[in-house]
Amino acid sequence: MSIRYLTARLAQQIDEELMSATGAFSLDQLMELAGLACAQTLAKVYDKERYPRVLVCCGPGNQGGDGLVAARHLGMFGYEPTIWMPKPGSKEIYKRLHTQCTNMKIPTIPPSSTTDSLSLALSSTDVILDAIFGFSFQPPIRPPFDSALAIISKSGVPIVSVDIPSGWDVEGGKIHEGIGLEPDVLVSLTAPKEGVRAFKGRHFLGGRFVTKAMEEKFKLNLPQYNGSDQIVELAQVPAEKL
């Protein structure tokens, strides 16, 4: 059977169950494993010798937290990450993750003059990790992210998106022309979302934290991970199944 694609409601339900008394995971654990999977995906596709400079774009929610974890791991992998987060998350866990990056001497772009500083950073970036919006995103895209997404899209720099490309609808995909990023690589977390069925780039899954019991309960039909890998590449969905 083919892997199951998730609706927004089902993705939220699985997340809640993972962190319930039944699933017994903490948010810290899930972010650490998700961020590690994102870092491994980028490292697999973009070799650090050719693509050393990574701009990690973080939104204010849990997606941004995944990005901060990925930035720390990328630094330990030998890349040169820089963090861009124009609206830092207010949760204590977000602040701790950012402090961990600061302690790794990973620079953060100052929030002032957001678009100007973003444009300058992109001019010296080899690859972008897009961790801005997650599956709970609801349009419209508000400032400063609306202009920022346009700048990122026009930069020509390769993009790796986390879970769903920023600006896409979690179920409808890229439903508004000219809005939303067009990544080269996507790393879905837990299981892919309905909105990325038509994604044409390289598609990876990072969700090795999903238990067998939960996989069976939600009929996820997840692929096997090789050895100690935290990611597995997914085949494109055939056109007749879109």
XYZ file of N, CA and C in Angstrom:
726
model
N 0.837 -1.193 0.000
C 0.000 0.000 0.000
C 0.873 1.245 0.000
N 0.413 2.312 -0.644
C 1.192 3.548 -0.733
C 1.071 4.356 0.555
N 2.042 5.214 0.767
C 2.080 6.045 1.963
C 0.855 6.951 2.021
N 0.358 7.193 3.219
C -0.826 8.034 3.389
C -0.448 9.503 3.430
N -1.201 10.315 2.713
C -1.037 11.770 2.767
C -2.064 12.331 3.754
N -1.636 13.280 4.565
C -2.449 13.751 5.684
C -3.173 15.059 5.392
N -4.404 15.155 5.873
C -5.111 16.433 5.908
C -4.576 17.241 7.086
N -4.907 18.526 7.124
C -4.469 19.375 8.231
C -5.014 18.857 9.557
N -6.269 18.438 9.543
C -6.894 17.956 10.780
C -6.223 16.684 11.279
N -5.921 15.758 10.363
C -5.296 14.504 10.770
C -3.861 14.738 11.244
N -3.139 15.634 10.567
C -1.772 15.958 10.985
C -1.775 16.527 12.398
N -2.747 17.399 12.698
C -2.855 17.973 14.035
C -3.195 16.894 15.063
N -4.082 15.991 14.689
C -4.483 14.913 15.598
C -3.293 14.017 15.948
N -2.475 13.696 14.938
C -1.307 12.847 15.182
C -0.305 13.557 16.081
N -0.077 14.856 15.832
C 0.835 15.629 16.678
C 0.367 15.627 18.135
N -0.935 15.835 18.321
C -1.484 15.878 19.676
C -1.347 14.525 20.369
N -1.555 13.462 19.602
C -1.448 12.131 20.197
C -0.003 11.786 20.529
N 0.930 12.222 19.673
C 2.342 11.988 19.959
C 2.736 12.596 21.296
N 2.154 13.763 21.611
C 2.526 14.475 22.833
C 1.558 14.230 23.984
N 0.619 13.294 23.799
C -0.310 12.949 24.868
C 0.312 11.905 25.788
N -0.435 11.523 26.816
C 0.033 10.472 27.709
C 0.229 9.162 26.955
N -0.535 8.969 25.894
C -0.417 7.746 25.095
C 0.881 7.734 24.297
N 1.177 8.856 23.611
C 2.393 8.925 22.800
C 3.644 9.130 23.638
N 3.513 9.940 24.693
C 4.569 10.148 25.689
C 5.801 10.892 25.175
N 5.696 11.581 24.038
C 6.801 12.408 23.555
C 6.646 13.831 24.088
N 7.769 14.500 24.316
C 7.736 15.922 24.639
C 7.942 16.717 23.356
N 7.562 17.985 23.386
C 7.774 18.846 22.226
C 9.259 18.959 21.913
N 10.079 19.026 22.952
C 11.529 19.101 22.750
C 12.044 17.910 21.949
N 11.589 16.717 22.308
C 12.027 15.512 21.605
C 11.641 15.561 20.130
N 10.393 15.912 19.867
C 9.908 15.915 18.490
C 10.637 16.968 17.648
N 10.880 18.146 18.222
C 11.606 19.190 17.497
C 13.034 18.758 17.206
N 13.674 18.108 18.183
C 15.056 17.671 17.995
C 15.156 16.656 16.857
N 14.243 15.692 16.842
C 14.276 14.669 15.804
C 13.886 15.245 14.449
N 12.900 16.150 14.430
C 12.489 16.770 13.168
C 13.604 17.642 12.607
N 14.220 18.445 13.470
C 15.299 19.319 13.010
C 16.502 18.545 12.512
N 16.811 17.436 13.185
C 17.911 16.586 12.737
C 17.615 16.014 11.351
N 16.370 15.586 11.132
C 15.980 15.059 9.817
C 16.111 16.129 8.739
N 15.752 17.366 9.063
C 15.869 18.461 8.090
C 17.328 18.720 7.740
N 18.181 18.732 8.761
C 19.608 18.956 8.534
C 20.203 17.831 7.696
N 19.809 16.589 7.974
C 20.318 15.458 7.200
C 19.864 15.519 5.749
N 18.636 15.962 5.525
C 18.135 16.082 4.151
C 18.956 17.083 3.369
N 19.155 18.264 3.944
C 19.948 19.280 3.254
C 21.355 18.764 2.972
N 21.968 18.097 3.962
C 23.331 17.603 3.800
C 23.415 16.512 2.736
N 22.361 15.735 2.590
C 22.360 14.657 1.597
C 22.321 15.208 0.176
N 21.564 16.281 -0.019
C 21.381 16.826 -1.370
C 22.442 17.871 -1.709
N 22.817 18.680 -0.730
C 23.722 19.804 -0.983
C 25.019 19.624 -0.190
N 26.039 19.143 -0.862
C 27.323 18.873 -0.247
C 27.929 20.151 0.338
N 28.497 20.037 1.536
C 29.018 21.229 2.223
C 30.231 21.838 1.531
N 30.902 21.080 0.660
C 32.037 21.642 -0.071
C 31.569 22.614 -1.155
N 30.416 22.343 -1.749
C 29.872 23.199 -2.810
C 28.819 24.174 -2.298
N 28.146 23.802 -1.224
C 27.054 24.623 -0.687
C 27.248 24.832 0.819
N 28.322 25.480 1.237
C 28.602 25.592 2.673
C 27.708 26.584 3.422
N 27.254 27.640 2.722
C 26.553 28.730 3.406
C 25.046 28.517 3.325
N 24.421 28.305 4.484
C 22.991 27.996 4.551
C 22.257 29.116 5.283
N 21.235 29.666 4.643
C 20.375 30.647 5.307
C 19.153 29.905 5.834
N 19.032 29.846 7.155
C 17.925 29.134 7.796
C 16.845 30.153 8.131
N 15.724 30.081 7.409
C 14.627 31.046 7.563
C 13.579 30.471 8.500
N 13.392 31.100 9.652
C 12.543 30.554 10.702
C 11.330 31.436 10.968
N 10.159 30.834 10.982
C 8.956 31.523 11.408
C 8.849 31.493 12.921
N 7.784 32.092 13.487
C 7.673 32.211 14.946
C 7.079 30.988 15.643
N 6.622 29.985 14.871
C 5.975 28.818 15.468
C 6.903 27.624 15.584
N 6.275 26.441 15.749
C 7.057 25.217 15.907
C 7.898 24.904 14.680
N 7.426 25.322 13.509
C 8.210 25.128 12.286
C 9.559 25.848 12.410
N 9.514 27.054 12.947
C 10.750 27.798 13.173
C 11.651 27.124 14.179
N 11.045 26.482 15.185
C 11.834 25.729 16.151
C 12.577 24.583 15.496
N 11.900 23.886 14.563
C 12.570 22.830 13.795
C 13.764 23.401 13.037
N 13.573 24.600 12.482
C 14.654 25.246 11.739
C 15.841 25.575 12.618
N 15.590 26.027 13.851
C 16.678 26.352 14.773
C 17.472 25.094 15.144
N 16.762 23.997 15.368
C 17.452 22.731 15.648
C 18.301 22.331 14.442
N 17.723 22.463 13.244
C 18.461 22.119 12.026
C 19.701 22.985 11.871
N 19.590 24.272 12.185
C 20.741 25.173 12.084
C 21.870 24.704 12.984
N 21.533 24.296 14.210
C 22.557 23.817 15.139
C 23.241 22.568 14.594
N 22.458 21.631 14.090
C 23.047 20.407 13.543
C 23.882 20.699 12.295
N 23.405 21.598 11.447
C 24.182 21.952 10.253
C 25.529 22.541 10.646
N 25.534 23.352 11.698
C 26.801 23.885 12.195
C 27.741 22.775 12.641
N 27.194 21.771 13.311
C 28.008 20.651 13.761
C 28.441 19.760 12.589
N 27.665 19.787 11.503
C 28.035 19.014 10.307
C 29.147 19.689 9.514
N 29.470 20.943 9.842
C 30.522 21.657 9.122
C 30.036 22.704 8.144
N 28.719 22.956 8.114
C 28.185 24.029 7.271
C 28.351 25.372 7.985
N 28.001 26.446 7.288
C 28.069 27.792 7.852
C 26.663 28.392 7.856
N 25.824 27.985 8.822
C 24.449 28.486 8.835
C 24.348 29.912 9.370
N 23.377 30.641 8.840
C 22.985 31.953 9.356
C 21.477 31.907 9.555
N 20.991 32.461 10.650
C 19.566 32.408 10.976
C 18.889 33.728 10.625
N 17.746 33.623 9.962
C 16.896 34.794 9.695
C 15.536 34.515 10.313
N 15.139 35.344 11.268
C 13.822 35.198 11.914
C 13.299 36.586 12.265
N 12.549 37.188 11.356
C 12.087 38.564 11.568
C 11.101 38.714 12.725
N 10.402 37.618 13.083
C 9.477 37.651 14.218
C 9.768 36.425 15.086
N 10.770 36.530 15.964
C 11.143 35.377 16.786
C 9.970 34.864 17.616
N 9.925 33.544 17.797
C 8.873 32.955 18.616
C 8.980 33.395 20.068
N 7.842 33.476 20.731
C 7.804 33.965 22.111
C 7.872 32.843 23.143
N 7.713 31.594 22.709
C 7.710 30.478 23.653
C 9.113 30.257 24.226
N 9.128 29.744 25.444
C 10.399 29.502 26.130
C 11.272 28.511 25.367
N 10.656 27.485 24.767
C 11.434 26.491 24.023
C 12.118 27.125 22.821
N 11.447 28.064 22.164
C 12.021 28.755 21.003
C 13.249 29.559 21.428
N 13.114 30.244 22.560
C 14.225 31.055 23.051
C 15.425 30.178 23.421
N 15.155 29.024 24.013
C 16.248 28.117 24.372
C 16.962 27.592 23.126
N 16.187 27.236 22.106
C 16.789 26.732 20.874
C 17.658 27.800 20.208
N 17.201 29.052 20.262
C 17.998 30.126 19.688
C 19.277 30.349 20.500
N 19.168 30.250 21.813
C 20.358 30.390 22.657
C 21.381 29.299 22.345
N 20.900 28.091 22.102
C 21.799 26.996 21.734
C 22.567 27.339 20.454
N 21.875 27.940 19.482
C 22.540 28.341 18.237
C 23.555 29.453 18.490
N 23.172 30.410 19.322
C 24.093 31.505 19.664
C 25.349 30.954 20.329
N 25.166 29.967 21.199
C 26.312 29.348 21.865
C 27.201 28.584 20.886
N 26.631 28.198 19.752
C 27.405 27.546 18.685
C 28.060 28.576 17.768
N 27.877 29.863 18.102
C 28.387 30.980 17.307
C 27.780 31.008 15.904
N 26.507 30.620 15.834
C 25.754 30.725 14.589
C 25.125 32.112 14.551
N 25.447 32.938 13.559
C 24.933 34.317 13.541
C 23.444 34.390 13.210
N 22.808 35.422 13.753
C 21.405 35.719 13.459
C 21.320 37.109 12.856
N 20.595 37.232 11.747
C 20.424 38.535 11.100
C 19.583 39.427 12.012
N 20.034 40.653 12.313
C 19.236 41.565 13.139
C 17.857 41.785 12.526
N 16.813 41.884 13.344
C 15.444 42.025 12.823
C 15.148 43.351 12.151
N 15.957 44.381 12.387
C 15.699 45.681 11.755
C 16.007 45.620 10.266
N 15.327 46.466 9.492
C 15.512 46.524 8.034
C 15.426 45.119 7.436
N 14.313 44.458 7.735
C 14.163 43.034 7.428
C 14.454 42.688 5.975
N 13.785 43.356 5.051
C 13.947 42.975 3.652
C 15.341 43.310 3.129
N 15.897 44.438 3.576
C 17.237 44.812 3.131
C 18.268 43.806 3.634
N 18.158 43.436 4.904
C 19.115 42.493 5.475
C 18.945 41.109 4.860
N 17.706 40.744 4.534
C 17.455 39.457 3.891
C 18.078 39.423 2.504
N 17.900 40.474 1.737
C 18.481 40.546 0.398
C 20.001 40.446 0.458
N 20.598 41.125 1.422
C 22.048 41.083 1.577
C 22.510 39.675 1.935
N 21.782 39.018 2.833
C 22.146 37.655 3.236
C 22.032 36.685 2.074
N 21.005 36.850 1.258
C 20.794 35.954 0.122
C 21.910 36.067 -0.909
N 22.527 37.233 -0.980
C 23.614 37.429 -1.951
C 24.852 36.612 -1.601
N 24.927 36.130 -0.362
C 26.075 35.323 0.049
C 25.614 33.994 0.642
N 24.555 33.434 0.038
C 23.978 32.172 0.502
C 24.023 31.140 -0.619
N 24.327 29.886 -0.264
C 24.382 28.803 -1.248
C 23.099 27.986 -1.291
N 22.405 27.888 -0.164
C 21.159 27.126 -0.097
C 20.321 27.666 1.062
N 19.007 27.598 0.896
C 18.061 28.112 1.897
C 17.323 26.951 2.543
N 17.185 26.991 3.867
C 16.287 26.070 4.566
C 15.051 26.860 4.959
N 13.929 26.510 4.371
C 12.660 27.208 4.579
C 11.888 26.546 5.716
N 11.915 27.187 6.898
C 11.162 26.711 8.058
C 10.272 27.846 8.571
N 9.600 28.505 7.628
C 8.810 29.699 7.977
C 7.400 29.330 8.424
N 6.616 28.697 7.537
C 5.239 28.332 7.867
C 5.074 26.819 7.855
N 4.255 26.304 8.783
C 3.997 24.879 8.855
C 2.609 24.522 8.374
N 2.130 23.323 8.762
C 0.836 22.864 8.254
C -0.349 23.605 8.863
N -0.113 24.393 9.908
C -1.201 25.176 10.498
C -1.337 26.561 9.870
N -0.508 26.847 8.839
C -0.548 28.159 8.189
C -1.930 28.432 7.584
N -2.407 29.669 7.770
C -3.656 30.120 7.168
C -3.397 31.440 6.461
N -3.777 31.547 5.159
C -3.596 32.816 4.458
C -4.506 33.882 5.050
N -4.227 35.174 4.777
C -3.212 35.691 3.865
C -1.830 35.748 4.522
N -0.798 35.915 3.680
C 0.559 36.089 4.182
C 0.737 37.543 4.583
N 1.071 37.771 5.829
C 1.159 39.139 6.353
C 2.616 39.617 6.393
N 2.798 40.953 6.461
C 4.149 41.504 6.608
C 4.781 40.989 7.900
N 6.085 40.800 7.917
C 7.033 41.046 6.829
C 7.233 39.849 5.904
N 6.425 38.798 6.112
C 6.664 37.564 5.372
C 6.240 37.643 3.910
N 5.259 38.488 3.595
C 4.802 38.582 2.201
C 5.925 39.061 1.285
N 6.573 40.159 1.659
C 7.665 40.681 0.834
C 8.882 39.766 0.908
N 9.090 39.134 2.067
C 10.252 38.250 2.230
C 10.153 37.036 1.315
N 8.969 36.437 1.223
C 8.805 35.270 0.351
C 9.068 35.641 -1.105
N 8.648 36.836 -1.490
C 8.896 37.289 -2.865
C 10.397 37.441 -3.118
N 11.119 37.980 -2.154
C 12.574 38.152 -2.294
C 13.260 36.801 -2.369
N 12.858 35.867 -1.518
C 13.451 34.524 -1.529
C 13.176 33.833 -2.860
N 11.953 33.953 -3.354
C 11.575 33.299 -4.611
C 12.396 33.801 -5.790
N 12.699 35.091 -5.790
C 13.415 35.702 -6.914
C 14.933 35.553 -6.800
N 15.410 35.020 -5.679
C 16.854 34.972 -5.437
C 17.567 33.954 -6.320
N 16.868 32.913 -6.729
C 17.497 31.858 -7.520
C 18.319 30.886 -6.692
N 18.317 31.056 -5.370
C 19.072 30.169 -4.482
C 18.253 28.892 -4.246
N 18.877 27.705 -4.288
C 18.140 26.459 -4.032
C 17.455 26.486 -2.666
N 16.265 25.884 -2.598
C 15.464 25.907 -1.378
C 15.137 24.486 -0.927
N 15.323 24.241 0.362
C 14.847 23.018 1.003
C 13.731 23.437 1.958
N 12.513 22.961 1.734
C 11.383 23.345 2.585
C 11.079 22.257 3.605
N 10.646 22.709 4.784
C 10.314 21.810 5.877
C 8.806 21.562 5.912
N 8.400 20.330 5.747
C 7.031 19.834 5.887
C 6.091 20.279 4.767
N 6.005 21.586 4.516
C 5.217 22.094 3.402
C 5.834 23.423 2.976
N 5.977 23.673 1.684
C 6.594 24.940 1.263
C 5.833 26.137 1.823
N 6.552 27.111 2.329
C 5.910 28.282 2.929
C 5.032 29.000 1.917
N 3.796 29.281 2.330
C 2.827 29.941 1.468
C 1.858 28.979 0.797
N 2.134 27.673 0.862
C 1.232 26.680 0.277
C 0.120 26.345 1.267
N -1.032 25.976 0.739
C -2.130 25.478 1.556
C -1.850 24.017 1.886
N -2.046 23.612 3.125
C -1.664 22.273 3.553
C -2.440 21.184 2.811
N -3.622 21.517 2.317
C -4.409 20.527 1.578
C -4.529 20.862 0.098
N -4.588 22.139 -0.240
C -4.768 22.535 -1.637
C -3.483 22.766 -2.405
N -2.342 22.838 -1.692
C -1.069 23.077 -2.363
C -0.873 24.544 -2.702
N -0.203 24.796 -3.802
C 0.044 26.175 -4.226
C -1.162 26.653 -5.027
N -2.179 27.133 -4.309
C -3.451 27.460 -4.946
C -3.521 28.904 -5.430
N -2.582 29.745 -4.992
C -2.567 31.134 -5.412
C -1.310 31.402 -6.231
N -1.475 31.707 -7.497
C -0.341 31.949 -8.386
C 0.507 33.104 -7.868
N 1.809 32.873 -7.840
C 2.725 33.919 -7.403
C 2.912 33.997 -5.908
N 2.178 33.168 -5.156
C 2.307 33.172 -3.700
C 2.854 31.816 -3.261
N 3.857 31.840 -2.450
C 4.443 30.602 -1.949
C 5.740 30.261 -2.650
N 6.614 29.610 -1.931
C 7.927 29.252 -2.455
C 7.851 28.029 -3.364
N 8.851 27.884 -4.217
C 8.975 26.727 -5.117
C 10.273 26.005 -4.769
N 10.248 25.161 -3.758
C 11.490 24.521 -3.319
C 11.981 23.453 -4.295
N 13.259 23.187 -4.224
C 13.867 22.113 -4.999
C 13.773 20.794 -4.248
N 13.733 20.893 -2.921
C 13.715 19.721 -2.047
C 12.683 19.952 -0.947
N 11.978 18.895 -0.574
C 10.989 18.968 0.501
C 11.243 17.824 1.477
N 11.238 18.126 2.773
C 11.301 17.068 3.778
C 10.003 17.098 4.575
N 9.142 16.109 4.328
C 7.888 15.989 5.060
C 8.169 15.379 6.423
N 7.422 15.805 7.428
C 7.612 15.305 8.784
C 6.414 14.449 9.193
N 6.666 13.320 9.826
C 5.662 12.330 10.223
C 5.132 11.585 9.005
N 4.435 12.319 8.127
C 3.933 11.781 6.860
C 3.661 12.976 5.956
N 3.684 12.800 4.628
C 3.445 13.938 3.729
C 2.017 14.451 3.834
N 1.851 15.741 3.517
C 0.553 16.379 3.599
C -0.129 16.404 2.220
N -1.444 16.475 2.202
C -2.210 16.425 0.957
C -1.752 17.486 -0.047
N -1.379 18.657 0.454
C -1.041 19.762 -0.433
C 0.233 19.593 -1.224
N 1.050 18.566 -0.914
C 2.312 18.397 -1.637
C 2.278 17.208 -2.610
N 1.105 16.691 -2.898
C 1.008 15.558 -3.828
C 1.604 15.900 -5.195
N 1.458 17.148 -5.601
C 1.936 17.552 -6.928
C 3.373 18.058 -6.908
N 4.045 17.969 -5.768
C 5.421 18.452 -5.684
C 6.317 17.638 -6.614
N 7.142 18.329 -7.404
C 7.930 17.664 -8.438
C 9.425 17.536 -8.100
N 9.870 18.121 -6.996
C 11.282 18.045 -6.649
C 11.604 16.774 -5.884
N 12.791 16.721 -5.285
C 13.171 15.571 -4.462
C 12.437 15.652 -3.127
N 11.815 14.556 -2.757
C 10.916 14.538 -1.603
C 11.411 13.492 -0.600
N 11.664 13.945 0.624
C 12.138 13.057 1.681
C 11.118 13.027 2.822
N 11.160 11.945 3.574
C 10.342 11.820 4.774
C 11.256 11.787 5.984
N 10.926 12.581 6.992
C 11.640 12.556 8.262
C 10.634 12.391 9.379
N 10.523 11.193 9.903
C 9.538 10.958 10.959
C 9.778 9.640 11.654
N 11.037 9.372 11.931
C 11.372 8.080 12.506
C 10.927 7.954 13.959
N 10.313 9.007 14.491
C 9.782 8.978 15.849
C 8.386 8.370 15.903
N 7.740 8.119 14.762
C 6.389 7.562 14.758
C 6.455 6.094 15.173
N 5.706 5.749 16.204
C 5.725 4.376 16.701
C 4.945 3.444 15.781
N 5.236 2.158 15.882
C 4.521 1.171 15.085
C 3.027 1.186 15.401
N 2.702 1.337 16.680
C 1.295 1.356 17.082
C 0.557 2.528 16.436
N 1.202 3.687 16.413
C 0.562 4.853 15.819
C 0.485 4.731 14.300
N 1.529 4.170 13.696
C 1.504 3.971 12.242
C 0.340 3.062 11.852
N 0.119 2.021 12.628
C -0.979 1.101 12.336
C -2.335 1.749 12.603
N -2.451 2.496 13.688
C -3.720 3.129 14.041
C -4.191 4.078 12.949
N -3.256 4.890 12.401
C -3.629 5.887 11.394
C -3.382 5.406 9.961
N -3.009 4.123 9.825
C -2.804 3.521 8.500
C -1.875 4.383 7.634
N -0.712 4.728 8.186
C 0.217 5.634 7.509
C 1.030 4.944 6.412
N 1.260 3.654 6.544
C 2.011 2.895 5.525
C 3.370 3.544 5.233
N 4.128 3.802 6.268
C 5.408 4.489 6.124
C 6.461 3.562 5.526
N 7.394 4.124 4.748
C 8.474 3.309 4.192
C 9.501 2.957 5.260
N 10.374 2.016 4.943
C 11.435 1.629 5.855
C 12.599 2.615 5.768
N 13.165 2.945 6.934
C 14.372 3.768 6.978
C 15.588 2.838 6.960
N 16.633 3.245 6.269
C 17.831 2.417 6.169
C 18.795 2.686 7.323
N 19.284 1.601 7.934
C 20.321 1.723 8.953
C 19.984 2.758 10.009
N 20.893 3.724 10.211
C 20.697 4.775 11.209
C 20.174 6.071 10.596
N 19.774 6.041 9.328
C 19.276 7.248 8.651
C 18.004 7.754 9.325
N 17.893 9.080 9.429
C 16.689 9.717 9.953
C 15.734 10.129 8.842
N 16.114 9.892 7.597
C 15.304 10.293 6.446
C 15.257 9.160 5.430
N 14.238 9.202 4.592
C 14.121 8.258 3.481
C 13.517 9.018 2.308
N 14.044 8.803 1.107
C 13.535 9.517 -0.061
C 12.278 8.837 -0.582
N 11.291 9.651 -0.939
C 10.016 9.151 -1.448
C 9.976 9.259 -2.966
N 9.343 8.297 -3.583
C 9.134 8.370 -5.026
C 8.036 9.379 -5.315
N 8.095 9.995 -6.490
C 7.045 10.932 -6.878
C 5.731 10.205 -7.034
N 4.649 10.893 -6.703
C 3.307 10.311 -6.863
C 2.972 10.283 -8.351
N 2.602 9.129 -8.910
C 2.241 9.071 -10.324
C 1.113 10.039 -10.660
N 1.156 10.587 -11.884
C 0.193 11.619 -12.294
C -1.259 11.159 -12.115
N -1.524 9.861 -12.390
C -2.901 9.388 -12.318
C -3.450 9.364 -10.890
N -2.540 9.489 -9.880
C -2.987 9.490 -8.495
C -3.131 10.891 -7.926
N -2.777 11.909 -8.709
C -2.850 13.275 -8.206
C -4.299 13.752 -8.157
